[in-house]
Amino acid sequence: MNEKYKWEYYHLNPSQLPILPPPLPPECGWIYTVKAGDFLSSIARQFGIPVRSIIEANPELTPPYLIQPGQNLILPIKVHTVTPGQTLYSIGELYGFDWRDIARVNQINPPYTIRPGQKLAIPGVTCDILPPPVPPPPPACPGFMYEIKQGDTLYNLARQYGTTVDMLLKYNPGIDPRRLQIGQKICIPVPETPTCPGFMYEIKQGDTLYSLARRYGTTVDMLLKYNPGIDPRRLQIGQKICIPVPETGSEKRCLILANTNVVPKALALALLDYTENKIMVILDQVPDPVQLGTELNVYKAWLQSPQGYTVFSLYPTPQKIWAARSTPAQLLKNYNRIQISAEKETNTAQPAGPLIATGILPTPS
């Protein structure tokens, strides 16, 4: 086939012509570098857009709107990406502008060659520049700020404070775990602490979780559950932990008595079993009764009913905790109040010594 017929064949058979990709949607915002002698007005004329649109697209510009050579400005005009087969002429037709203006603002000289992927500013076609997305603020620290010390690692800190390395990274975005700096402050996210279903206890010399669990009728697992982050091997004297009171059935109650100013740190519990009609009283963090009065030698629990008092004595354990178990003469549900006081052993009528703790007995279901 000679060249003449070959040319006619392709024009008579459009399906044989190469298929060109559709034009890409234009972007918005052309970066222009200020040159010597430029003014906002001259740049606006060059690109066929209002001066005000340049000012609005560059909020850092303030009166008197001076610009410096080398400064970058965002021009709110469309930016076209060249696709295969496009020419300056076809791009001008696409936007309704003279292709020579496109060549001029993009400093394209004869023979006006452009290549696929090349970015071209389209003069005179303004667009709305969306502000850059604002990165979300780091999550609020659900714990406390810690200052990095010599030898600290995220792994050690996670173990020390009962959290994980992943949680430390989550609440410290951008931190480099391999390059912690002494004095650097990071967030230590403390695990959410469950509400203490019991009372707060202050650690004393010789305390262990095992001994506390046995003393207060709970388990080591329960102590760990309600004290997340605690290190059972490093209990500190004065450290306060939650002692969870064992869950009881509907006919069993645990009552934490209110202490008085006589012994402000006293801790008093009454465990009531309405089914078996038994009561156990525990008194901790109190001095020997004689320190409250030379004639006082025992702590007594008083159950009060409309008919009077039922009394029983508490006895010290080797751990210096005073305790007693009793089966009252009346049904527990007939009593309405319990009191603990320091007394003479011979006093069995009614409370006469310093009142240590008191409480209103709950009503069984």
PDB file of C-alpha atoms in Angstrom, residues 39-45 48-65 74-76 126-129:
ATOM      1  CA  PHE A  39       5.128  43.106  42.404  1.00  0.00           C
ATOM      2  CA  LEU A  40       1.843  41.485  43.274  1.00  0.00           C
ATOM      3  CA  SER A  41       0.198  43.588  40.593  1.00  0.00           C
ATOM      4  CA  SER A  42       2.663  42.502  37.884  1.00  0.00           C
ATOM      5  CA  ILE A  43       2.301  38.831  38.840  1.00  0.00           C
ATOM      6  CA  ALA A  44      -1.487  39.188  38.771  1.00  0.00           C
ATOM      7  CA  ARG A  45      -1.351  40.730  35.270  1.00  0.00           C
ATOM      8  CA  GLY A  48      -4.574  37.065  34.416  1.00  0.00           C
ATOM      9  CA  ILE A  49      -5.976  36.922  37.956  1.00  0.00           C
ATOM     10  CA  PRO A  50      -6.969  39.583  40.537  1.00  0.00           C
ATOM     11  CA  VAL A  51      -4.381  40.768  43.069  1.00  0.00           C
ATOM     12  CA  ARG A  52      -6.881  40.065  45.854  1.00  0.00           C
ATOM     13  CA  SER A  53      -7.006  36.369  44.928  1.00  0.00           C
ATOM     14  CA  ILE A  54      -3.211  36.108  45.420  1.00  0.00           C
ATOM     15  CA  ILE A  55      -3.435  37.823  48.818  1.00  0.00           C
ATOM     16  CA  GLU A  56      -6.255  35.524  49.953  1.00  0.00           C
ATOM     17  CA  ALA A  57      -4.318  32.435  48.852  1.00  0.00           C
ATOM     18  CA  ASN A  58      -1.256  33.556  50.843  1.00  0.00           C
ATOM     19  CA  PRO A  59      -2.440  34.522  54.345  1.00  0.00           C
ATOM     20  CA  GLU A  60       1.125  35.270  55.424  1.00  0.00           C
ATOM     21  CA  LEU A  61       1.002  38.404  53.226  1.00  0.00           C
ATOM     22  CA  THR A  62       0.119  41.470  55.279  1.00  0.00           C
ATOM     23  CA  PRO A  63      -0.015  45.185  54.425  1.00  0.00           C
ATOM     24  CA  PRO A  64       1.832  46.746  52.709  1.00  0.00           C
ATOM     25  CA  TYR A  65       2.082  43.372  50.892  1.00  0.00           C
ATOM     26  CA  ILE A  74       0.647  30.159  45.780  1.00  0.00           C
ATOM     27  CA  LEU A  75      -1.321  31.375  42.767  1.00  0.00           C
ATOM     28  CA  PRO A  76      -4.985  30.267  42.814  1.00  0.00           C
ATOM     29  CA  THR A 126      -8.884  30.819  39.127  1.00  0.00           C
ATOM     30  CA  CYS A 127      -9.862  28.120  41.571  1.00  0.00           C
ATOM     31  CA  ASP A 128     -10.495  27.731  45.289  1.00  0.00           C
ATOM     32  CA  ILE A 129      -7.447  26.536  47.168  1.00  0.00           C
TER      33      ILE A 129
END
